[in-house]
Amino acid sequence: MSLLRPKAPRSREKRLDTLGAWLGTVSVASKEFAGDEIPQRIRTFAQSSNDDLLYALRILAGIRDSVTIIHGPRGCAAAGLHHIASRRNNTHWIVTNLDERDTIMGADGKLRKSVVALYRRYHPSVVFIVGNPVIAINNDDIQSVVEELHEELGLSIVPVYVTGFSSQNAVSGYDTALHSLLKYLTGEASAIEKNESLNLLSVAEHPQDRKEAQHLLEELGITLNVFPDDSTIDVFRLAVAARASIPLCPDAPEYLGAILQQKYKVPLLDVSRPVGIEGTGRWLKSIATLLGKEDTAEELHSGKAAEIARQLGSFSLKGVKVYISLSSANAFSVLDLVEELGGEIAGLTLTHLDRLHIRHLDELAARNPSLQIHVSDGQAFEEISILRTLTPDLYLGDSTHVAQVARLGIPAVSLESLALVGYSGVVRLARRIKIALANHSYGDSLAKVNSPYKDAWFRRSHNWHIKQEVK
Amino acid sequence: MPHYLEGSRNSCALHGALQLFEAIEGVVPVIHSTAGCGVQYYLGGTRMSGGNDPFGSPPVSSSNIGQKHVVFGGGSRLREQLKNTVKVVQGDLYAIVTGCSTEMVGDDIPAMAREGRDQDWPVIYANTPGFSGDVHHGYHLAVKALIEQLPDIWKKPEEFPSGLVNIWGIIPNQDPFWRGNLQELGRLLEGIGLVPNLLLGSEQSVASWQQIPGAVLNLVLSPWGELPARLLEERYATSSIILDGLPIGTATSTLLRRLTEQLKLDTIRTEAFIAREDSRLNFQFARLADSYYRAGFQREFTLVGESAQVVGIAEFLGTSFGLLPRTLILTDNPPDSVRQRLVTRLAAIVSGYDSEVIFSEDRSEISDIIRSSEAQLILGSSLEREVSVELGIPFLALSFPLADRIVLERSYAGYRGATTLLEDIGTALLAFSREYHLC
């Protein structure tokens, strides 16, 4: 029990030495992560970036038949509109609408009333109570509301203790949400018999990506528990008795997989994203090996690979310098895909870098030691400065500042709503790239708009504002 | 004690201040808060009003305070952030806005702004914690900061254009058509010989805000514009005309005549202008009449939006276009002092027909009201699309949040905005009829 006893897990920087600010070559990164001490970096100038609250909401948005109560002031629920507009589920987004008085007197009474009223109105299978800076600073007593009302209403109530400030890396918010989901929804592991199903861990994935992965595994004849994206809370109880867990991404669901492995003895496969022809093949084969279905996987892979090769025809990125700016594990996979398509990597921006990425860093350092890695979430000013120097032919990114990058006149493809997983993802990406490279006219129009930044900034080194943290 | 809210369309004061500052060219907001505040604003504000992203990204400067600052204070972090913002980001004015965390910690924001000004940086500040109120409160805080602090930075201009009119109460993004609406109002004021001071949108910069003291009049177009008008009356003795909402269609002529009378303008010029605009709108009505009768445009509607939009649109559709306002839902929490006035006015738009007037910002409550309203057309935000599909009723998204429309310069105000509104409502009704083979 001890693993899940705390209210929230340790932050990624404490657990995995995660960096949110860094710039250098991949060989230096690889050396730094070979050491024991990795100093944290901070920025002396910063731009808005995701926090643990926003990442936690991404996960909660995927749980069916749920009510999400953000116990805070209005603005902490603003992203709810984004999730409603995405129309991916029927989550009800609630904010307790704390005012100044509540920040002084506390507001557990308000929270209690909200939970009871929403329970009566919707009879959801689960209610999430989500923290935020106000609640964290005030140390509001969410826990006793959870315990009392769970008892009184017989309702699953899951508190998610995100704070908005205790970790510099938003990805910690995935861990905090998953910690709470596991703690409150798995029940007694011993009560469930081991089964032959596999867990497909899908955290904040594009729905089409999740379905693509699911279809591939089903073609291998595998029974799956797909979660937490678009799942019911019952899946958590099944998951702890599964035969093994396969992550759709080694990064976002890492904590989920690790706890299932350590606490419930469900082995976690260590494998990169199923992105690209070979990447998807490796992912399938690693699962098939576990199940003794190597032949079926090989057959499936070679059939699909041949079909994709036929669809790609003469498409090639030969001679095209590509800049990649993505969440970390995604970036490493897209890098492989770009190289598979014959492209050249101009540089990388990763949302964070930590011990989970050591294998990728070492491999890259051997292959392309001088490749520049920039670690940043939302720090567009640094990226723009880097891109002006590197002048890539194509930008692949999923950040909220793709539109600012496009003002440099660099052809850009946003991967935020492009499903990349599996064999078909290769064809989708190739088509988008082909179109982006075929007509630069919109980028040329955008390039006529002034940059938000001063020329003086562009004369500084890109990492001018990244400093080692003084403890 | 306010109730909890589901799917609220009114975000917090910080976000309200951000949308005001981002609507002025050359103003750079400097957020002093946790990292996510700016992204929340981007996801729940900027992206919900497609076509309103000035920087191509979330706000460009944010101190992103961490645990250390929550414990020991974030003043030094703000000092550093402000200094570097001035060095990195182009701007004519830097506006510090705060979030809940830094206000709870008690950072001394005025002192930081003063330090900046001592360095000759153009810096203002507004204390905008989310817990202090909603976006409309944020609009007030930001406007107040500009009115009160700009004179400390720049001397009052020597000369002002004559016939200058400040326009207040149109809130960027909360009115998705704010740019176009301001431009149309500007065109109308110019048409009768006045000089509009739009303050927000294209070509509106700090220079526009420096002109404020020289205006002959404040034109207030929503309850939210009353506060700035009052502040200016106190400071500069500027008089005001206060409307509850946007003038749309023929209501525009009433406003233009009132302005002409109050400011003693050339009546002949005004009447000639009105006659031209009126006759043009009348021809528009005539040209769509065949579609109107054939596809049964005349119907009872429900309208969901901010009070300024509801007043303008409901009165135009009710008094010139033959539609019946069944249920009017005002989502902006107007101050208690104006509620009764709004109810009295809106309930009796069409004589002999009672319209239901409701104040609500809760998505589920609004959906329930729509379900029971038996309306035949829903005009609302993207949040009402779902219930319109459920009920099988034609729908047009025209209030915040607009998740699935791009609005650049489209207007639903004045004469030209009336024409556009007719086009959009007509299109929605025809598309619906086609889909269901009704005509």
mmCIF file of N, CA and C in Angstrom, chain A residues 273-280 282 312 315-326 329-349 364 367-368 371 392-397 411 413 415 418 420 422 425-434 437:
data_model
loop_
_atom_site.group_PDB
_atom_site.id
_atom_site.type_symbol
_atom_site.label_atom_id
_atom_site.label_comp_id
_atom_site.label_asym_id
_atom_site.label_seq_id
_atom_site.Cartn_x
_atom_site.Cartn_y
_atom_site.Cartn_z
ATOM 1 N N ARG A 273 7.034 4.359 -28.908
ATOM 2 C CA ARG A 273 5.701 4.500 -29.512
ATOM 3 C C ARG A 273 5.599 3.737 -30.834
ATOM 4 N N PRO A 274 4.421 3.203 -31.130
ATOM 5 C CA PRO A 274 4.227 2.561 -32.434
ATOM 6 C C PRO A 274 4.026 3.617 -33.516
ATOM 7 N N VAL A 275 5.110 4.289 -33.852
ATOM 8 C CA VAL A 275 5.048 5.344 -34.862
ATOM 9 C C VAL A 275 6.086 5.011 -35.925
ATOM 10 N N GLY A 276 5.726 5.155 -37.177
ATOM 11 C CA GLY A 276 6.637 4.793 -38.270
ATOM 12 C C GLY A 276 6.464 3.323 -38.608
ATOM 13 N N ILE A 277 6.972 2.920 -39.766
ATOM 14 C CA ILE A 277 6.783 1.526 -40.203
ATOM 15 C C ILE A 277 7.562 0.584 -39.288
ATOM 16 N N GLU A 278 8.847 0.871 -39.134
ATOM 17 C CA GLU A 278 9.665 -0.015 -38.296
ATOM 18 C C GLU A 278 9.284 0.130 -36.828
ATOM 19 N N GLY A 279 8.982 1.341 -36.397
ATOM 20 C CA GLY A 279 8.597 1.585 -35.004
ATOM 21 C C GLY A 279 7.345 0.798 -34.637
ATOM 22 N N THR A 280 6.386 0.800 -35.529
ATOM 23 C CA THR A 280 5.157 0.044 -35.267
ATOM 24 C C THR A 280 5.465 -1.448 -35.248
ATOM 25 N N ARG A 282 8.311 -2.894 -34.433
ATOM 26 C CA ARG A 282 9.021 -3.247 -33.193
ATOM 27 C C ARG A 282 8.050 -3.358 -32.024
ATOM 28 N N LEU A 312 2.984 4.918 -50.197
ATOM 29 C CA LEU A 312 3.921 6.050 -50.175
ATOM 30 C C LEU A 312 4.503 6.307 -51.558
ATOM 31 N N PHE A 315 7.266 8.960 -52.509
ATOM 32 C CA PHE A 315 7.417 10.015 -51.502
ATOM 33 C C PHE A 315 8.718 9.846 -50.725
ATOM 34 N N SER A 316 9.465 10.926 -50.616
ATOM 35 C CA SER A 316 10.697 10.885 -49.836
ATOM 36 C C SER A 316 10.995 12.268 -49.276
ATOM 37 N N LEU A 317 11.607 12.289 -48.108
ATOM 38 C CA LEU A 317 12.022 13.557 -47.507
ATOM 39 C C LEU A 317 13.508 13.808 -47.749
ATOM 40 N N LYS A 318 14.055 13.118 -48.725
ATOM 41 C CA LYS A 318 15.481 13.263 -49.021
ATOM 42 C C LYS A 318 15.812 14.739 -49.256
ATOM 43 N N GLY A 319 16.835 15.214 -48.547
ATOM 44 C CA GLY A 319 17.252 16.606 -48.715
ATOM 45 C C GLY A 319 16.414 17.603 -47.946
ATOM 46 N N VAL A 320 15.415 17.131 -47.180
ATOM 47 C CA VAL A 320 14.576 18.049 -46.410
ATOM 48 C C VAL A 320 15.048 18.067 -44.955
ATOM 49 N N LYS A 321 15.384 19.281 -44.464
ATOM 50 C CA LYS A 321 15.811 19.418 -43.065
ATOM 51 C C LYS A 321 14.574 19.669 -42.210
ATOM 52 N N VAL A 322 14.347 18.795 -41.238
ATOM 53 C CA VAL A 322 13.113 18.851 -40.457
ATOM 54 C C VAL A 322 13.418 19.213 -39.008
ATOM 55 N N TYR A 323 12.689 20.201 -38.472
ATOM 56 C CA TYR A 323 12.788 20.512 -37.048
ATOM 57 C C TYR A 323 11.594 19.883 -36.350
ATOM 58 N N ILE A 324 11.834 19.246 -35.220
ATOM 59 C CA ILE A 324 10.760 18.558 -34.497
ATOM 60 C C ILE A 324 10.593 19.170 -33.113
ATOM 61 N N SER A 325 9.371 19.546 -32.780
ATOM 62 C CA SER A 325 9.087 20.114 -31.461
ATOM 63 C C SER A 325 7.855 19.423 -30.885
ATOM 64 N N LEU A 326 8.091 18.466 -29.990
ATOM 65 C CA LEU A 326 6.997 17.628 -29.498
ATOM 66 C C LEU A 326 7.243 17.213 -28.052
ATOM 67 N N ALA A 329 8.745 11.678 -25.710
ATOM 68 C CA ALA A 329 8.779 10.353 -26.329
ATOM 69 C C ALA A 329 8.253 10.423 -27.755
ATOM 70 N N ASN A 330 7.290 11.300 -27.954
ATOM 71 C CA ASN A 330 6.733 11.488 -29.277
ATOM 72 C C ASN A 330 7.802 12.022 -30.234
ATOM 73 N N ALA A 331 8.599 12.945 -29.733
ATOM 74 C CA ALA A 331 9.638 13.546 -30.571
ATOM 75 C C ALA A 331 10.642 12.492 -31.035
ATOM 76 N N PHE A 332 11.066 11.634 -30.110
ATOM 77 C CA PHE A 332 12.047 10.611 -30.497
ATOM 78 C C PHE A 332 11.464 9.653 -31.544
ATOM 79 N N SER A 333 10.179 9.354 -31.416
ATOM 80 C CA SER A 333 9.558 8.454 -32.395
ATOM 81 C C SER A 333 9.397 9.125 -33.751
ATOM 82 N N VAL A 334 8.990 10.403 -33.728
ATOM 83 C CA VAL A 334 8.813 11.112 -35.000
ATOM 84 C C VAL A 334 10.180 11.313 -35.673
ATOM 85 N N LEU A 335 11.198 11.496 -34.852
ATOM 86 C CA LEU A 335 12.556 11.596 -35.400
ATOM 87 C C LEU A 335 12.882 10.342 -36.217
ATOM 88 N N ASP A 336 12.614 9.169 -35.638
ATOM 89 C CA ASP A 336 12.871 7.919 -36.368
ATOM 90 C C ASP A 336 12.058 7.860 -37.653
ATOM 91 N N LEU A 337 10.805 8.315 -37.560
ATOM 92 C CA LEU A 337 9.936 8.268 -38.735
ATOM 93 C C LEU A 337 10.445 9.188 -39.845
ATOM 94 N N VAL A 338 10.887 10.382 -39.451
ATOM 95 C CA VAL A 338 11.400 11.324 -40.453
ATOM 96 C C VAL A 338 12.630 10.726 -41.140
ATOM 97 N N GLU A 339 13.481 10.097 -40.337
ATOM 98 C CA GLU A 339 14.674 9.470 -40.932
ATOM 99 C C GLU A 339 14.276 8.288 -41.824
ATOM 100 N N GLU A 340 13.263 7.573 -41.392
ATOM 101 C CA GLU A 340 12.777 6.445 -42.194
ATOM 102 C C GLU A 340 12.289 6.923 -43.564
ATOM 103 N N LEU A 341 11.727 8.138 -43.560
ATOM 104 C CA LEU A 341 11.228 8.698 -44.812
ATOM 105 C C LEU A 341 12.331 9.410 -45.601
ATOM 106 N N GLY A 342 13.572 9.323 -45.110
ATOM 107 C CA GLY A 342 14.698 9.873 -45.865
ATOM 108 C C GLY A 342 15.071 11.289 -45.481
ATOM 109 N N GLY A 343 14.378 11.867 -44.486
ATOM 110 C CA GLY A 343 14.636 13.253 -44.091
ATOM 111 C C GLY A 343 15.834 13.390 -43.166
ATOM 112 N N GLU A 344 16.230 14.655 -42.970
ATOM 113 C CA GLU A 344 17.379 14.965 -42.137
ATOM 114 C C GLU A 344 16.856 15.762 -40.942
ATOM 115 N N ILE A 345 17.386 15.526 -39.746
ATOM 116 C CA ILE A 345 16.883 16.229 -38.562
ATOM 117 C C ILE A 345 17.704 17.499 -38.342
ATOM 118 N N ALA A 346 17.017 18.632 -38.328
ATOM 119 C CA ALA A 346 17.716 19.905 -38.127
ATOM 120 C C ALA A 346 17.915 20.198 -36.643
ATOM 121 N N GLY A 347 17.004 19.736 -35.816
ATOM 122 C CA GLY A 347 17.099 19.965 -34.378
ATOM 123 C C GLY A 347 15.825 19.516 -33.697
ATOM 124 N N LEU A 348 15.874 19.503 -32.359
ATOM 125 C CA LEU A 348 14.733 18.997 -31.591
ATOM 126 C C LEU A 348 14.382 19.956 -30.469
ATOM 127 N N THR A 349 13.081 20.167 -30.251
ATOM 128 C CA THR A 349 12.634 20.751 -28.992
ATOM 129 C C THR A 349 11.775 19.706 -28.301
ATOM 130 N N LEU A 364 21.181 8.256 -30.106
ATOM 131 C CA LEU A 364 21.354 9.434 -30.958
ATOM 132 C C LEU A 364 22.786 9.967 -30.879
ATOM 133 N N ARG A 367 24.909 8.169 -33.151
ATOM 134 C CA ARG A 367 24.578 8.326 -34.571
ATOM 135 C C ARG A 367 24.799 9.751 -35.071
ATOM 136 N N ASN A 368 24.437 10.725 -34.210
ATOM 137 C CA ASN A 368 24.395 12.118 -34.648
ATOM 138 C C ASN A 368 24.751 13.017 -33.468
ATOM 139 N N LEU A 371 23.781 16.833 -32.914
ATOM 140 C CA LEU A 371 22.382 17.259 -33.019
ATOM 141 C C LEU A 371 22.001 18.096 -31.797
ATOM 142 N N PRO A 392 15.267 25.487 -40.880
ATOM 143 C CA PRO A 392 14.858 24.182 -41.406
ATOM 144 C C PRO A 392 13.879 24.350 -42.579
ATOM 145 N N ASP A 393 13.674 23.268 -43.320
ATOM 146 C CA ASP A 393 12.738 23.305 -44.442
ATOM 147 C C ASP A 393 11.321 22.972 -43.997
ATOM 148 N N LEU A 394 11.202 22.377 -42.808
ATOM 149 C CA LEU A 394 9.882 21.912 -42.356
ATOM 150 C C LEU A 394 9.880 21.863 -40.832
ATOM 151 N N TYR A 395 8.734 22.225 -40.243
ATOM 152 C CA TYR A 395 8.593 22.196 -38.785
ATOM 153 C C TYR A 395 7.452 21.256 -38.443
ATOM 154 N N LEU A 396 7.715 20.282 -37.600
ATOM 155 C CA LEU A 396 6.668 19.382 -37.117
ATOM 156 C C LEU A 396 6.509 19.608 -35.621
ATOM 157 N N GLY A 397 5.335 20.050 -35.179
ATOM 158 C CA GLY A 397 5.176 20.334 -33.754
ATOM 159 C C GLY A 397 3.745 20.189 -33.304
ATOM 160 N N PRO A 411 7.509 26.189 -43.559
ATOM 161 C CA PRO A 411 6.355 25.301 -43.688
ATOM 162 C C PRO A 411 6.167 24.512 -42.396
ATOM 163 N N VAL A 413 3.692 21.801 -39.971
ATOM 164 C CA VAL A 413 2.590 20.849 -39.851
ATOM 165 C C VAL A 413 2.322 20.665 -38.362
ATOM 166 N N LEU A 415 0.927 18.629 -35.373
ATOM 167 C CA LEU A 415 0.591 17.231 -35.101
ATOM 168 C C LEU A 415 -0.431 17.121 -33.970
ATOM 169 N N LEU A 418 -3.341 15.384 -35.560
ATOM 170 C CA LEU A 418 -3.034 14.434 -36.627
ATOM 171 C C LEU A 418 -2.665 13.095 -35.987
ATOM 172 N N LEU A 420 -0.922 9.782 -35.666
ATOM 173 C CA LEU A 420 0.356 9.344 -36.224
ATOM 174 C C LEU A 420 0.656 7.873 -35.986
ATOM 175 N N GLY A 422 0.775 3.908 -35.795
ATOM 176 C CA GLY A 422 0.528 2.760 -36.667
ATOM 177 C C GLY A 422 0.941 3.004 -38.104
ATOM 178 N N GLY A 425 -0.697 5.914 -39.932
ATOM 179 C CA GLY A 425 -0.200 7.223 -39.505
ATOM 180 C C GLY A 425 0.919 7.728 -40.416
ATOM 181 N N VAL A 426 1.717 6.804 -40.916
ATOM 182 C CA VAL A 426 2.836 7.172 -41.797
ATOM 183 C C VAL A 426 2.289 7.835 -43.058
ATOM 184 N N VAL A 427 1.261 7.241 -43.606
ATOM 185 C CA VAL A 427 0.688 7.765 -44.851
ATOM 186 C C VAL A 427 0.027 9.122 -44.599
ATOM 187 N N ARG A 428 -0.661 9.218 -43.456
ATOM 188 C CA ARG A 428 -1.321 10.504 -43.133
ATOM 189 C C ARG A 428 -0.285 11.623 -43.004
ATOM 190 N N LEU A 429 0.804 11.328 -42.280
ATOM 191 C CA LEU A 429 1.818 12.361 -42.086
ATOM 192 C C LEU A 429 2.480 12.719 -43.428
ATOM 193 N N ALA A 430 2.793 11.696 -44.220
ATOM 194 C CA ALA A 430 3.455 11.936 -45.511
ATOM 195 C C ALA A 430 2.588 12.859 -46.377
ATOM 196 N N ARG A 431 1.302 12.608 -46.358
ATOM 197 C CA ARG A 431 0.404 13.412 -47.192
ATOM 198 C C ARG A 431 0.388 14.867 -46.720
ATOM 199 N N ARG A 432 0.322 15.043 -45.368
ATOM 200 C CA ARG A 432 0.306 16.414 -44.834
ATOM 201 C C ARG A 432 1.607 17.142 -45.152
ATOM 202 N N ILE A 433 2.718 16.424 -45.051
ATOM 203 C CA ILE A 433 4.014 17.044 -45.333
ATOM 204 C C ILE A 433 4.103 17.431 -46.805
ATOM 205 N N LYS A 434 3.671 16.518 -47.650
ATOM 206 C CA LYS A 434 3.719 16.753 -49.095
ATOM 207 C C LYS A 434 2.963 18.043 -49.436
ATOM 208 N N LEU A 437 4.745 21.208 -48.100
ATOM 209 C CA LEU A 437 5.936 21.592 -48.866
ATOM 210 C C LEU A 437 5.584 22.073 -50.276
#
